[in-house]
Coordinates of C-alpha atoms in Angstrom, one line a residue:
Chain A
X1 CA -24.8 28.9 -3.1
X2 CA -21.7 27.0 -2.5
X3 CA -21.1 23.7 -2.9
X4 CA -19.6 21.4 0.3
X5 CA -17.3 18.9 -0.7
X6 CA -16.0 16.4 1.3
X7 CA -12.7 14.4 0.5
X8 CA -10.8 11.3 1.2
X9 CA -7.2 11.9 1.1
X10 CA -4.1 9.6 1.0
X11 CA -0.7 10.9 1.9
X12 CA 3.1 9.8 2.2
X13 CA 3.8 11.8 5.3
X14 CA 7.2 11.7 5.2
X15 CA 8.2 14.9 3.9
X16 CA 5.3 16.5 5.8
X17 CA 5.6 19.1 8.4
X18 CA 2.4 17.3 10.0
X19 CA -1.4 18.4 8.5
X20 CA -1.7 21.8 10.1
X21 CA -0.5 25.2 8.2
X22 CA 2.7 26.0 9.8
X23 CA 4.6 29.3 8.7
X24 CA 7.7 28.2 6.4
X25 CA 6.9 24.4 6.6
X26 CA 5.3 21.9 4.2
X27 CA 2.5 20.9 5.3
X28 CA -0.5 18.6 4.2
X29 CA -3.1 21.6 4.8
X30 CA -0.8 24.4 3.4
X31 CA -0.2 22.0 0.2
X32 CA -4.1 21.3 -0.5
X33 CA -5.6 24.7 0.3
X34 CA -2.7 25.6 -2.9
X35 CA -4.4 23.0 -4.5
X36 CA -8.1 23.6 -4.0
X37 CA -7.4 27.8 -4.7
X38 CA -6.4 26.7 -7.8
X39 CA -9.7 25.3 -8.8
X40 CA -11.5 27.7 -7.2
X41 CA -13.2 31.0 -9.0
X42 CA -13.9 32.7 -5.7
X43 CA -11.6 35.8 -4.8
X44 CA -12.0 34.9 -1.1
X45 CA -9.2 32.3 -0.2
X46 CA -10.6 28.9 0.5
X47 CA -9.6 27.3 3.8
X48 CA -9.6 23.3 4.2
X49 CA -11.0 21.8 7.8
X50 CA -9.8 18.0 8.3
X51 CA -11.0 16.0 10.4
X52 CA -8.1 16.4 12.8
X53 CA -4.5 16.5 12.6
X54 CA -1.6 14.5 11.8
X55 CA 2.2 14.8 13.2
X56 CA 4.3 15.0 11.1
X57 CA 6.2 11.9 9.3
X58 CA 2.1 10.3 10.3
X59 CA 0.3 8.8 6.8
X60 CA -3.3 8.8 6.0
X61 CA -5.0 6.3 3.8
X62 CA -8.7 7.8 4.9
X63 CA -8.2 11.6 6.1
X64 CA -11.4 13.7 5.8
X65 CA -11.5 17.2 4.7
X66 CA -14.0 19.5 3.6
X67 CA -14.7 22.5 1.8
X68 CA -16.9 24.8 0.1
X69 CA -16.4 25.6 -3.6
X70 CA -18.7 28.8 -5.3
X71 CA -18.3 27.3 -8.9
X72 CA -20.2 23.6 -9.9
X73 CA -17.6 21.3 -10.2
X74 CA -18.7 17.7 -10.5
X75 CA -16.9 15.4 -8.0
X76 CA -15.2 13.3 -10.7
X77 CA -13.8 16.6 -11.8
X78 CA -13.0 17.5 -8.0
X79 CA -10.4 14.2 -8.0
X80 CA -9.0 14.4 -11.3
X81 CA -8.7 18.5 -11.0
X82 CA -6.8 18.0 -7.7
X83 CA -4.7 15.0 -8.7
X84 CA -3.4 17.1 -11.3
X85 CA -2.5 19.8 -9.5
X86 CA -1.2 18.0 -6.4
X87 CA 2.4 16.5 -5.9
X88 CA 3.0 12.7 -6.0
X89 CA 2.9 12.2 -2.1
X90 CA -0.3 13.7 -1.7
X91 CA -3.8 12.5 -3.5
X92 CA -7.3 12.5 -3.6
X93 CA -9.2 9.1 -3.2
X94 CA -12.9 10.5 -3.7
X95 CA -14.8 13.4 -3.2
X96 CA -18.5 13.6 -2.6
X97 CA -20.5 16.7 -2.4
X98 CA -22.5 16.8 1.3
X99 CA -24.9 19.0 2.9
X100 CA -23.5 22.3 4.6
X101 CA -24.2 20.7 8.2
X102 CA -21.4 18.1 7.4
X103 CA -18.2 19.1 9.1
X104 CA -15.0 16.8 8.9
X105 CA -14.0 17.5 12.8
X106 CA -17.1 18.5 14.2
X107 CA -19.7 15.8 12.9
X108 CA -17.1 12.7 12.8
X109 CA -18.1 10.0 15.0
X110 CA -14.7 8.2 15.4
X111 CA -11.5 7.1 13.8
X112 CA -8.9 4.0 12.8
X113 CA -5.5 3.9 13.2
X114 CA -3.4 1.7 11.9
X115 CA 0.5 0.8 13.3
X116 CA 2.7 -1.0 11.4
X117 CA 5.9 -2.3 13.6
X118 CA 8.7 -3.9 11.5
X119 CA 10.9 -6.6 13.0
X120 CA 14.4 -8.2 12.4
X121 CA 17.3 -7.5 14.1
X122 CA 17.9 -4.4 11.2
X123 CA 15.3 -1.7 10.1
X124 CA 14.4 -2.8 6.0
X125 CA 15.6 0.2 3.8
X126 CA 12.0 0.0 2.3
X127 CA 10.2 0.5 5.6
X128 CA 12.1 3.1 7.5
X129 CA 9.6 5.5 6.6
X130 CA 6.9 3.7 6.8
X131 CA 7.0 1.4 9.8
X132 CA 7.7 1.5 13.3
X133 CA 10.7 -1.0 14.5
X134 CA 11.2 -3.4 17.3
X135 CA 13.8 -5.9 17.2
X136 CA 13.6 -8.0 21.0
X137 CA 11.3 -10.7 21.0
X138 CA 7.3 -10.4 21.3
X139 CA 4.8 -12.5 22.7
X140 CA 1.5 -11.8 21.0
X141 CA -0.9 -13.3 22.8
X142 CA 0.7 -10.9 25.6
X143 CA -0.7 -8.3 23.3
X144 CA -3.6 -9.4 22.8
X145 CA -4.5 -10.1 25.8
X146 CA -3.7 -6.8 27.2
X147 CA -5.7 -5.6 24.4
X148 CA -8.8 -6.7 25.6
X149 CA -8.3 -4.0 28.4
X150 CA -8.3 -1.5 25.7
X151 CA -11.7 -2.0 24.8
X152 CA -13.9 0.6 26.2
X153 CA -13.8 3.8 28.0
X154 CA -11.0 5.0 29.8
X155 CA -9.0 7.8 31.2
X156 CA -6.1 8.4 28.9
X157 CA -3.9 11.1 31.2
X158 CA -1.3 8.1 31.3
X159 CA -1.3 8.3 27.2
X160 CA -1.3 11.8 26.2
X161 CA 1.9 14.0 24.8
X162 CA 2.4 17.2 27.1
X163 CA 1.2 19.3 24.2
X164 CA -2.2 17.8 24.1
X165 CA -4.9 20.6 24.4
X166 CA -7.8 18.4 25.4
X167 CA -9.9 19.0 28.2
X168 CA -10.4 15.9 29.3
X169 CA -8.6 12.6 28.8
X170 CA -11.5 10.2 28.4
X171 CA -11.6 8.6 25.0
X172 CA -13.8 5.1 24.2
X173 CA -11.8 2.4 22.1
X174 CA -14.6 0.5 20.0
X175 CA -12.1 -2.6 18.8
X176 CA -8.7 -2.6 18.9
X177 CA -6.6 -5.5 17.2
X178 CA -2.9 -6.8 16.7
X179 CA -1.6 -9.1 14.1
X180 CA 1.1 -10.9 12.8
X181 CA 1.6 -10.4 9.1
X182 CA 4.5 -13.1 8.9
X183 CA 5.1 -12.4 5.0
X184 CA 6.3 -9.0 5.7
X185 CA 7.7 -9.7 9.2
X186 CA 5.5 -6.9 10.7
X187 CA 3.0 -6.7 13.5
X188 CA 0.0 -4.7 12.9
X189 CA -2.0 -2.8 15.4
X190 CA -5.5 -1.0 14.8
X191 CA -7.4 1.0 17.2
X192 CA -11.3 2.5 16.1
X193 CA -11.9 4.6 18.5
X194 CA -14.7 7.7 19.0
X195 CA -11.2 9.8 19.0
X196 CA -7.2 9.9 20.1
X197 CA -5.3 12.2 22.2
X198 CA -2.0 13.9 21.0
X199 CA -0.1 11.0 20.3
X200 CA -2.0 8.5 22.2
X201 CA -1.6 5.5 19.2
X202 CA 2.0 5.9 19.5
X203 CA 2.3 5.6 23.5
X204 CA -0.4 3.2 23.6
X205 CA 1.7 0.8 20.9
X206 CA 5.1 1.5 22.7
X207 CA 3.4 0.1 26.1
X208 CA 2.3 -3.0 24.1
X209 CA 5.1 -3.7 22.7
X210 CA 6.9 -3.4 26.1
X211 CA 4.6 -6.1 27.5
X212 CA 5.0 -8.2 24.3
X213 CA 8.5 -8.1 25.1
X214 CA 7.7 -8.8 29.2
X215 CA 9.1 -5.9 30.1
X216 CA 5.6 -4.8 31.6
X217 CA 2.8 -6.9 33.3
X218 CA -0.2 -8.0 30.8
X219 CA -2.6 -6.2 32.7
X220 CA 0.0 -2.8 33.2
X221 CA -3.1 -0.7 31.4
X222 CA -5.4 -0.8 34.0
X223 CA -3.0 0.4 36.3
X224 CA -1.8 3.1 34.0
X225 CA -5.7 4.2 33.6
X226 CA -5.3 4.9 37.7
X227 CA -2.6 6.7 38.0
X228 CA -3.3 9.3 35.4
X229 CA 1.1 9.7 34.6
X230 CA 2.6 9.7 31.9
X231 CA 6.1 9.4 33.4
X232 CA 4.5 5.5 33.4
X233 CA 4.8 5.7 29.6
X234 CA 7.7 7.9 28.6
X235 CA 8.0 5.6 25.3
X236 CA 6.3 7.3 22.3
X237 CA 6.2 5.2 19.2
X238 CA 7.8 7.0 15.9
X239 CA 5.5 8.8 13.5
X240 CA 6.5 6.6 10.5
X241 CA 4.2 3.3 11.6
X242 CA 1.4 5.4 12.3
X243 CA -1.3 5.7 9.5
X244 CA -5.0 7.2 9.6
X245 CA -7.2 5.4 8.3
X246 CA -10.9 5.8 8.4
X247 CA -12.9 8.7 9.8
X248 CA -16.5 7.8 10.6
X249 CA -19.4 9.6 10.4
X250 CA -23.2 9.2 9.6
X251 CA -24.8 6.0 9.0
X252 CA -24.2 6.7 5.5
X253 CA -20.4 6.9 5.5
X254 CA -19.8 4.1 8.1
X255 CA -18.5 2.0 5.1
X256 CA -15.5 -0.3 6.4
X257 CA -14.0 -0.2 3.3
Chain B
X1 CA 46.5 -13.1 4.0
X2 CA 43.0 -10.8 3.4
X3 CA 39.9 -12.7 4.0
X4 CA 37.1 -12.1 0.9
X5 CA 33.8 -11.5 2.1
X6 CA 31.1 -12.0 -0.2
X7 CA 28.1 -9.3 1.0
X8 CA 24.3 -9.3 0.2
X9 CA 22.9 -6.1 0.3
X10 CA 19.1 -4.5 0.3
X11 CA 18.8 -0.4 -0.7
X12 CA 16.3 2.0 -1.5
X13 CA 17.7 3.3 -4.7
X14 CA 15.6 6.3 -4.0
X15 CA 18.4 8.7 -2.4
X16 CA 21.2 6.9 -4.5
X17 CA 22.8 8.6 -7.7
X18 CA 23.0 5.0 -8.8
X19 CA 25.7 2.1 -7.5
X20 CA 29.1 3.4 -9.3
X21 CA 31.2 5.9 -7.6
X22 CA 30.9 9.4 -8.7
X23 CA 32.4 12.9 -7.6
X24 CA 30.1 14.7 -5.6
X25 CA 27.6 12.1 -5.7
X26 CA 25.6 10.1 -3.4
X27 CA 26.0 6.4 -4.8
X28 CA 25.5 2.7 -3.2
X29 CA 29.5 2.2 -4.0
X30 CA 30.9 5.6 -2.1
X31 CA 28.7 4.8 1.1
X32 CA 29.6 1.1 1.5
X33 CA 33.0 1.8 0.9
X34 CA 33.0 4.2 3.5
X35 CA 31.5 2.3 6.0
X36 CA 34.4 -0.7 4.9
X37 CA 37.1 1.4 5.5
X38 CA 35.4 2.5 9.3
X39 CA 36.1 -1.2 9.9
X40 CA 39.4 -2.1 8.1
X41 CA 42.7 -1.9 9.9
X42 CA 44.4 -1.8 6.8
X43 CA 45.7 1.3 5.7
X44 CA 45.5 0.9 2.1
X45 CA 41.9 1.8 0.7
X46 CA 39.9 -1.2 0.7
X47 CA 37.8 -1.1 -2.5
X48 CA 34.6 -3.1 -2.6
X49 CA 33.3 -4.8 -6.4
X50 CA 29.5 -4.9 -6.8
X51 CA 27.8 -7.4 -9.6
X52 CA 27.0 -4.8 -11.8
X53 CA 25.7 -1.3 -11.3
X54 CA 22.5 -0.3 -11.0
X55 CA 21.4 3.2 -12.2
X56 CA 19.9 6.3 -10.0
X57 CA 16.8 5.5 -8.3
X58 CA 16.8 1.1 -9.0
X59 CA 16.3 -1.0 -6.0
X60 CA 18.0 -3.8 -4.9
X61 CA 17.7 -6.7 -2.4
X62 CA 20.0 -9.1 -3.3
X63 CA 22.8 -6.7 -4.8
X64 CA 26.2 -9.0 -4.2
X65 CA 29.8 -7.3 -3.3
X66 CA 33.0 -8.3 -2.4
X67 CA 35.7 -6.8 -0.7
X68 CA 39.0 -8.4 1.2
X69 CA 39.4 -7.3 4.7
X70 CA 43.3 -7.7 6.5
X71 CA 41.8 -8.2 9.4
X72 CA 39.9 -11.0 10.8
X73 CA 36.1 -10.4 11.2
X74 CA 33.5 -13.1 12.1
X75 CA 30.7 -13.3 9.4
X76 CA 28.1 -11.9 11.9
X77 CA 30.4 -9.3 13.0
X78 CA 30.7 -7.7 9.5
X79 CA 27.0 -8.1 9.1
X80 CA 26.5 -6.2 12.5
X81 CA 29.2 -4.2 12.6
X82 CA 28.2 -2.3 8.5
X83 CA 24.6 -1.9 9.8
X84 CA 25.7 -0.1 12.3
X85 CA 27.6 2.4 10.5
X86 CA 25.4 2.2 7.0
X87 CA 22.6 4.5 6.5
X88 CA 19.4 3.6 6.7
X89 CA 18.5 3.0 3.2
X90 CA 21.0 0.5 3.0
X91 CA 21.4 -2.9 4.9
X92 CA 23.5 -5.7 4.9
X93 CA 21.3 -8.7 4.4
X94 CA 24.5 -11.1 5.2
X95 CA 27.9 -11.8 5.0
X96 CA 29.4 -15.1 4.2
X97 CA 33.4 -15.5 3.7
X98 CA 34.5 -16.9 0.4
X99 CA 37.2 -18.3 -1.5
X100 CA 39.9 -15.7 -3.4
X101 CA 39.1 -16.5 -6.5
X102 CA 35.3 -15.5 -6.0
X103 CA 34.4 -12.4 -8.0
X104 CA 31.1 -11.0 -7.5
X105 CA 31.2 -9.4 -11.1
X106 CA 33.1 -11.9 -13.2
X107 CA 32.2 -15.0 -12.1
X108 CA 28.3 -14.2 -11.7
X109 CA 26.1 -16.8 -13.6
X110 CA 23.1 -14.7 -13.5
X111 CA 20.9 -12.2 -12.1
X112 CA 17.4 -11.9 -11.9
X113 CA 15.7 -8.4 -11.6
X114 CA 11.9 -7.4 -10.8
X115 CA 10.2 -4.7 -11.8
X116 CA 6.5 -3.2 -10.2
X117 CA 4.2 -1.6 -12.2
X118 CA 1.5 0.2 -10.4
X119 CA -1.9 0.3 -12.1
X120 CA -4.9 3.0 -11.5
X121 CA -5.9 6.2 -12.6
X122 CA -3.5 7.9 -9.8
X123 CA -0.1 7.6 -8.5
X124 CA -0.6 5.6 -4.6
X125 CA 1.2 8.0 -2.7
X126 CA 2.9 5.6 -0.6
X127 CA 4.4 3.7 -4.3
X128 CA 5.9 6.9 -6.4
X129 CA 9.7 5.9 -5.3
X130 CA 8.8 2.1 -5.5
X131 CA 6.8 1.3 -8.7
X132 CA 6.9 2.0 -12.3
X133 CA 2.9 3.4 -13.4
X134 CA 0.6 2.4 -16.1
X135 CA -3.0 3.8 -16.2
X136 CA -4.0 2.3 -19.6
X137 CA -6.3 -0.8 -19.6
X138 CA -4.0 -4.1 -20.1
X139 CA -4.8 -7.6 -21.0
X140 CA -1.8 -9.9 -19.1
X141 CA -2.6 -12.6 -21.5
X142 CA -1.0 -10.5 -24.4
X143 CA 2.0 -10.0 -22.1
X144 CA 1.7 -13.5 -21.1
X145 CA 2.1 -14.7 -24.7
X146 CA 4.6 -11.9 -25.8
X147 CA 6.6 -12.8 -22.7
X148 CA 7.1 -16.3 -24.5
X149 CA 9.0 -15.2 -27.3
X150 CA 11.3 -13.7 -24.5
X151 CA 12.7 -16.8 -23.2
X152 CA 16.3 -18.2 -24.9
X153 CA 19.0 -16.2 -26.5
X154 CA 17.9 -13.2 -28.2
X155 CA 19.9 -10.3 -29.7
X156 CA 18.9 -7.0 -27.8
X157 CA 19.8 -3.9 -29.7
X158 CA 16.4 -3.1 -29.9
X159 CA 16.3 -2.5 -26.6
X160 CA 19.8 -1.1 -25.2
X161 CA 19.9 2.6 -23.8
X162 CA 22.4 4.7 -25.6
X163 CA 25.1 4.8 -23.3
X164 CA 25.7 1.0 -23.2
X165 CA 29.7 -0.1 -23.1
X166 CA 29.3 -3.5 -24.2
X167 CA 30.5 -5.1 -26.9
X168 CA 27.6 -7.7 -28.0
X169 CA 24.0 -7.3 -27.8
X170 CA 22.8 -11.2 -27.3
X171 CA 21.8 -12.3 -24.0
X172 CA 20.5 -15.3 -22.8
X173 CA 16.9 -14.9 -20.7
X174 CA 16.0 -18.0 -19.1
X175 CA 12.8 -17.3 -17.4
X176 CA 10.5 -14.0 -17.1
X177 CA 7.4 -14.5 -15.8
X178 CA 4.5 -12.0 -15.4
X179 CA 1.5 -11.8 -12.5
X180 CA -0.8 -9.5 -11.3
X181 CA -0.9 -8.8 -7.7
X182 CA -4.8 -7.9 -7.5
X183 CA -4.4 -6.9 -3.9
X184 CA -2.0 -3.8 -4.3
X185 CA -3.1 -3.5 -7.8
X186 CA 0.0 -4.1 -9.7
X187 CA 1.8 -6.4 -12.2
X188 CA 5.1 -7.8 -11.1
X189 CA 7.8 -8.9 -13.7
X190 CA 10.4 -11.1 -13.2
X191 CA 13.4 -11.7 -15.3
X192 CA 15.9 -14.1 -14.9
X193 CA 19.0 -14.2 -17.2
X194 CA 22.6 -14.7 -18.1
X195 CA 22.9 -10.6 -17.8
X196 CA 21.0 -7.8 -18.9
X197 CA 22.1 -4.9 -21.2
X198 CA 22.2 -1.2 -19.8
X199 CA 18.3 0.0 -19.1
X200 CA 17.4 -3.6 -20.7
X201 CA 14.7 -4.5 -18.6
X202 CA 13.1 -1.3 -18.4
X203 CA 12.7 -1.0 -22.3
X204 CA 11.5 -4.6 -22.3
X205 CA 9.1 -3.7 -19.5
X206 CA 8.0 -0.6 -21.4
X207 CA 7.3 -2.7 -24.9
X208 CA 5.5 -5.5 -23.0
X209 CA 3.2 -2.7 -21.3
X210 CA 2.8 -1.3 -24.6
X211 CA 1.4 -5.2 -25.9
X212 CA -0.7 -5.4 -23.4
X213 CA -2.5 -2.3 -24.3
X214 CA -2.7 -3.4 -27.8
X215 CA -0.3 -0.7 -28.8
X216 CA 1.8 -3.4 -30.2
X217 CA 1.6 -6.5 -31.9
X218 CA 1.7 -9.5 -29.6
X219 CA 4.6 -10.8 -31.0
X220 CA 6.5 -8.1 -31.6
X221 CA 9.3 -8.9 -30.4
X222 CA 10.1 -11.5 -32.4
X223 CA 10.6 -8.6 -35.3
X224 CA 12.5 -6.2 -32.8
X225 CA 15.2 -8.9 -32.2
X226 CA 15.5 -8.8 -35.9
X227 CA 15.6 -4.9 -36.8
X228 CA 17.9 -4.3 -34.1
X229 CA 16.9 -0.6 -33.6
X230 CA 16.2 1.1 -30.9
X231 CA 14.2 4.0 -32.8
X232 CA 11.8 1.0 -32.3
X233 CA 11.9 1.4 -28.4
X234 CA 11.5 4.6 -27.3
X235 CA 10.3 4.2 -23.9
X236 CA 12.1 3.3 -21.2
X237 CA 9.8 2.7 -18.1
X238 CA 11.1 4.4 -14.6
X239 CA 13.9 3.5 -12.5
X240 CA 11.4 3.6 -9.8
X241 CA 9.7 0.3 -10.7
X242 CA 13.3 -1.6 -10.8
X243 CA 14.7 -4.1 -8.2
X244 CA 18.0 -6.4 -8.5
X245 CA 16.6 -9.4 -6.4
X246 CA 19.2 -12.2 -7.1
X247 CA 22.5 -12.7 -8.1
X248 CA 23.6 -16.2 -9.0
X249 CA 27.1 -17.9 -8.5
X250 CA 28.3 -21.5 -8.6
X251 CA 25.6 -23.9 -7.2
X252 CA 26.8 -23.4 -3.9
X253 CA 24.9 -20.0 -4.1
X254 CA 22.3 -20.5 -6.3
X255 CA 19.1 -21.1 -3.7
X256 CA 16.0 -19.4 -4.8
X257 CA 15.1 -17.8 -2.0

């Protein structure tokens, strides 16, 4: 019987046409399903589930995939296997074989974001792949205070990309956080939530930053949570701040690592 | 009469073909010049005259140039004014208007480079472009001790690259310093010295890697600065791990910052 393998994936998505298998793009899946075929004895082609997907120029510390392998490969030789096979902006932090209930969309309990603004009056030449940038002034404790509206279940219609193909805009925030890392002259956002609309980290940081900056009342969220518009938040944050990660699921893999 | 600007300047060496001016090439000196000229009202070609070069793929972040500009442009407008017009993988850091007889080539003291070495089994996805890589187990306290010997003036045929122009080997280091930064999981180098030889500090980098894996004698080299051979020195670690941070002038200038 095969085996189910579940992995933890880093990638650099810069030069990423987003996660999902796009026709004549690169993209994370099309690049790991290569991958995975590879190392696989099967004649049937082996598709890759993550646990959701990422835009494109969006990075992943902690994305969860999973598939299902007919021949016995240990999961030490799962990472190293893959690693080799894989280019440098792509790699494989573990792998762990799990039962065949386990299903990186489907059974994952929630998820962390991480956004990393960049400040200055310039964008650095090391970050401008890998940060978002705002150069007026900000006034955390603005965020942070409006970040304590965050906390808890809401209705997101204010926060969502017109391509979103959810159902319903109702998503629960379980802690969301902002800091200053003065070092590196970046604040840093993180949202764990039980899951995020198309694009909803990036809106959600552009309105902070806003009223960081003033520009918007402290309390603007729980009006936007009324009127259900995203004309209220036209500002979408740029992929390149915007990292996954941690996906939760079972007891068992609710390490914060 | 001209006014001489003395420029700091950050890049990602990544996307460079190096700093020196080539046909058909991408380098540090082609786009800065270009973005010069944008602002000149001169109509003779304003060159610009960089420290030193740095080779395809190095970082800097304190890479000094000068240029002479007719017309008369207020430190922060020059800063302002390049960033605008440079690419993102290049900033200004600042400007500062200097005497004629300043040359940021000739009349350099000193420079002082880093270089990032990035340890683990793996690649980080997010440090191919900016680190050097070493999987083998190291002992800093070898490098430590080796890194001793280092310090004062020291002939360094052992460890010039091939296509080196100058005329005598001896340089004088006067500080290079080693430390692990546990948290990303690399080792840092610093070097600080009167100059540094063509791919220098990458072969040094690549000898004291190989002494702290016990591939070499601790104090070897104390014997390479006497065989003056580079068949002794193979390896040259990556341009990847490489980053002018300083360049020192009269005292005036020289603030560690």
């Amino acid at each position: 019987m095969a085996k189910r393998y579940m992995i933890t994936l880093a990638y650099d998505g810069t030069n990423f046409a987003g996660f999902q298998s796009q026709p004549d793009q690169r993209t994370v899946q099309d690049v790991l399903e290569k991958a995975v075929n590879k190392m696989s004895t099967s004649k049937k082609f082996v598709h890759i589930f993550g646990s959701g997907r990422t835009d494109a120029g969006v990075h992943a510390f902690g994305q969860i995939v999973h598939f299902d392998l007919e021949n016995d490969i240990p999961e030490k030789g799962i990472v190293n296997g893959l690693n080799s096979l894989l280019p440098l902006d792509m790699q494989i932090v573990s792998a762990k074989v799990v039962t065949n209930d386990f299903h990186a969309r489907f059974t994952a309990h929630g998820k962390r974001y991480m956004y990393r603004v960049s400040r200055g009056r310039f964008v650095d030449p090391f970050k401008r792949f890998y940060t978002g940038h705002y150069k007026y002034p900000l006034d955390i404790k603005l965020i942070e205070e409006a970040m304590a509206d965050v906390i808890g279940t809401h209705d997101y219609s204010s926060f969502v990309a017109s391509g979103s193909q959810s159902s319903s805009h109702v998503r629960t925030i379980y802690d969301a956080t902002v800091r200053e890392d003065r070092a590196n002259n970046e604040v840093i956002f993180e949202f764990y939530g039980s899951g995020f609309l198309y694009n909803q980290v990036r809106i959600m940081v552009a309105a902070l930053l806003e009223i960081g900056n003033g520009k918007r009342p402290v309390h603007d969220f729980l009006r936007l949570y009324e009127v259900k518009d995203r004309n209220e938040c036209r500002v979408t944050a740029p992929a390149s701040g915007l990292y996954l990660k941690q996906v939760y699921y079972g007891s068992e893999s609710d390490k914060e690592s």
